[in-house]
Coordinates of C-alpha atoms in Angstrom, one line a residue:
M1 CA 189.8 -36.6 135.4
K2 CA 189.0 -32.9 135.8
H3 CA 191.2 -30.7 133.6
I4 CA 192.4 -27.3 134.6
A5 CA 192.3 -24.6 132.0
F6 CA 194.5 -21.5 131.9
V7 CA 191.8 -18.8 132.0
L8 CA 192.6 -15.4 130.4
H9 CA 189.2 -13.9 130.8
N10 CA 185.8 -14.9 132.2
F11 CA 182.3 -13.5 132.3
S12 CA 178.7 -14.5 132.7
T13 CA 175.8 -14.1 130.4
G14 CA 172.4 -15.2 131.6
N15 CA 173.0 -18.3 133.6
K16 CA 176.1 -19.3 131.6
K17 CA 179.6 -19.1 132.9
I18 CA 182.1 -18.2 130.1
E19 CA 185.8 -18.7 130.2
L20 CA 188.3 -17.8 127.5
V21 CA 191.2 -20.2 127.9
L22 CA 194.4 -21.2 126.2
P23 CA 193.9 -24.1 123.7
E24 CA 195.0 -27.5 125.0
V25 CA 194.9 -31.0 123.5
W26 CA 192.4 -32.3 126.2
Q27 CA 189.8 -29.9 124.6
A28 CA 190.0 -31.7 121.2
V29 CA 187.3 -34.3 121.7
S30 CA 184.7 -31.7 122.8
L31 CA 185.7 -29.2 120.1
F32 CA 185.4 -31.9 117.5
D33 CA 182.0 -32.9 118.8
Q34 CA 180.9 -29.3 118.5
L35 CA 182.2 -29.1 114.9
Q36 CA 180.3 -32.3 114.0
K37 CA 177.1 -31.2 115.7
N38 CA 177.2 -27.9 113.7
F39 CA 178.8 -29.3 110.5
V40 CA 176.0 -28.2 108.1
E41 CA 176.0 -24.6 109.3
F42 CA 179.7 -24.2 109.8
S43 CA 180.7 -25.7 106.5
K44 CA 178.8 -22.9 104.8
Y45 CA 181.2 -20.4 106.3
L46 CA 184.4 -22.1 107.4
E47 CA 186.2 -23.9 104.7
W48 CA 188.6 -25.7 107.1
V49 CA 185.8 -27.6 108.9
E50 CA 185.8 -30.4 106.2
K51 CA 189.5 -31.0 107.0
I52 CA 188.7 -31.9 110.6
G53 CA 187.6 -35.5 110.3
S54 CA 188.5 -36.7 113.8
A55 CA 189.3 -35.7 117.3
Q56 CA 192.9 -36.5 116.4
D57 CA 192.7 -33.9 113.6
E58 CA 191.4 -31.4 116.1
A59 CA 194.2 -32.2 118.5
A60 CA 196.8 -31.7 115.7
S61 CA 195.1 -28.3 115.0
I62 CA 195.4 -27.3 118.6
K63 CA 199.2 -28.2 118.6
M64 CA 199.5 -26.1 115.4
F65 CA 197.7 -23.2 117.2
Q66 CA 200.1 -23.5 120.1
E67 CA 203.1 -23.4 117.8
K68 CA 201.8 -20.3 116.0
M69 CA 201.1 -18.6 119.4
V70 CA 204.7 -19.3 120.6
G71 CA 206.0 -17.9 117.2
G72 CA 203.9 -14.8 117.6
K73 CA 201.9 -15.5 114.4
A74 CA 198.5 -16.1 116.0
F75 CA 196.6 -15.8 119.3
N76 CA 194.0 -18.5 119.9
L77 CA 191.5 -19.0 122.7
V78 CA 188.9 -21.7 123.4
I79 CA 185.5 -20.6 124.6
L80 CA 184.3 -22.7 127.6
V81 CA 180.6 -22.5 128.3
D82 CA 179.9 -23.9 131.8
G83 CA 183.2 -25.7 131.5
V84 CA 182.5 -27.3 128.1
P85 CA 184.7 -26.4 125.1
S86 CA 182.1 -24.8 122.8
G87 CA 184.0 -22.6 120.3
M88 CA 187.1 -20.7 119.5
I89 CA 188.2 -17.2 118.9
D90 CA 191.5 -16.1 117.4
L91 CA 193.8 -13.5 115.9
H92 CA 195.4 -14.8 112.7
E93 CA 197.5 -13.2 110.0
L94 CA 199.1 -11.5 113.0
N95 CA 201.9 -9.0 112.4
Q96 CA 203.3 -5.9 114.1
R97 CA 200.4 -3.7 112.9
S98 CA 197.3 -5.8 112.7
G99 CA 195.6 -9.1 113.0
E100 CA 192.5 -10.8 111.6
V101 CA 189.7 -11.9 114.0
G102 CA 188.1 -15.3 113.5
Y103 CA 185.6 -17.2 115.6
W104 CA 183.1 -20.0 115.8
L105 CA 180.6 -21.0 118.5
S106 CA 178.3 -24.0 118.8
G107 CA 174.7 -23.2 117.7
D108 CA 173.2 -24.3 121.0
V109 CA 174.9 -21.4 122.8
Q110 CA 174.6 -18.7 120.1
H111 CA 172.5 -15.6 120.5
L112 CA 173.4 -15.2 124.2
G113 CA 176.0 -12.4 123.8
I114 CA 178.9 -14.8 124.3
M115 CA 180.7 -14.0 121.0
T116 CA 180.2 -10.2 121.2
K117 CA 181.8 -10.2 124.7
S118 CA 184.5 -12.6 123.5
V119 CA 185.4 -10.3 120.6
E120 CA 185.4 -7.2 122.8
F121 CA 187.9 -9.0 125.1
L122 CA 190.1 -10.0 122.1
V123 CA 190.0 -6.3 120.8
E124 CA 191.1 -5.0 124.2
Y125 CA 193.9 -7.6 124.4
A126 CA 195.0 -6.9 120.8
F127 CA 195.1 -3.1 121.4
K128 CA 196.4 -2.9 124.9
Q129 CA 198.7 -6.0 125.2
L130 CA 199.8 -6.4 121.6
N131 CA 199.6 -2.7 120.7
L132 CA 198.1 -3.5 117.3
E133 CA 197.0 -0.5 115.1
F134 CA 193.9 -2.1 113.7
L135 CA 192.0 -5.4 113.4
I136 CA 190.2 -6.9 110.4
L137 CA 187.1 -9.1 110.6
R138 CA 185.7 -10.8 107.5
T139 CA 182.3 -12.4 107.1
A140 CA 180.4 -14.1 104.4
Q141 CA 177.8 -11.9 102.6
D142 CA 174.9 -13.8 104.2
N143 CA 176.4 -14.3 107.7
L144 CA 174.3 -11.7 109.4
A145 CA 175.0 -13.0 112.9
S146 CA 178.7 -12.5 112.4
Q147 CA 178.2 -9.1 110.8
H148 CA 176.1 -8.1 113.9
V149 CA 178.8 -9.3 116.2
A150 CA 181.4 -7.2 114.3
Q151 CA 179.2 -4.1 114.5
R152 CA 178.3 -4.5 118.2
A153 CA 182.1 -4.8 118.9
G154 CA 182.7 -1.5 117.2
F155 CA 184.0 -2.7 113.8
E156 CA 183.0 -0.6 110.7
Y157 CA 182.2 -2.1 107.3
V158 CA 184.8 -0.9 104.8
K159 CA 184.4 -3.0 101.6
D160 CA 183.8 -6.3 100.0
D161 CA 187.0 -8.2 99.3
E162 CA 188.1 -10.2 96.2
N163 CA 186.5 -13.3 97.8
D164 CA 183.2 -11.5 98.2
H165 CA 183.6 -11.3 102.0
K166 CA 182.4 -8.3 103.9
V167 CA 185.4 -6.6 105.5
F168 CA 185.1 -4.8 108.8
V169 CA 187.9 -2.8 110.4
L170 CA 188.5 -1.5 113.9
K171 CA 191.2 1.1 114.5
N172 CA 193.1 1.4 117.8
E173 CA 192.4 5.0 118.7
S174 CA 195.8 5.3 120.5
H175 CA 197.4 5.1 117.0
Q176 CA 195.8 8.4 115.8
E177 CA 198.6 9.3 113.4
E178 CA 198.2 6.0 111.5
Q179 CA 195.6 5.3 108.9
V180 CA 194.1 2.0 107.9
W181 CA 195.7 1.9 104.5
N182 CA 194.5 0.1 101.4
L183 CA 191.4 -1.2 103.1
R184 CA 188.9 1.3 101.7
R185 CA 190.1 0.8 98.1

């Protein structure tokens, strides 16, 4: 059965067709397969990966994402590469002023500009649709690929946090009277 995804944004990079879609349970098997295929690399940076032990666990996560989205606490998208669920991008810790960007993408489609373009779309959505004042993006000290994505998307490094993550911030320039408080301390 061919599933129909609710597409919020699409673009091409090289010969790949990329769609950013709402998360749905039918994507769970493919997402779980991607997590398993990339388990060694992802487990270095994503502590939750070890908790996803089956496609059913991934389906439960998707249902949780949907609930958080309805409640206004998060905004999650699945990244389809040529129709295959290959990663996710989200805003979590979402509130009236800010959100935190998170993402992962299968290793076999990394280094094609997919994540940078996905983050740029998420930034535009966060600032124009949600009217957030700023976004935060955290990376592990040695995750240079994620740090490069943050920088290409316009985020600026501000500090290392208490968990030894590099913290990057991007301000919504339409909120000029506001300052990104507490982040530079």
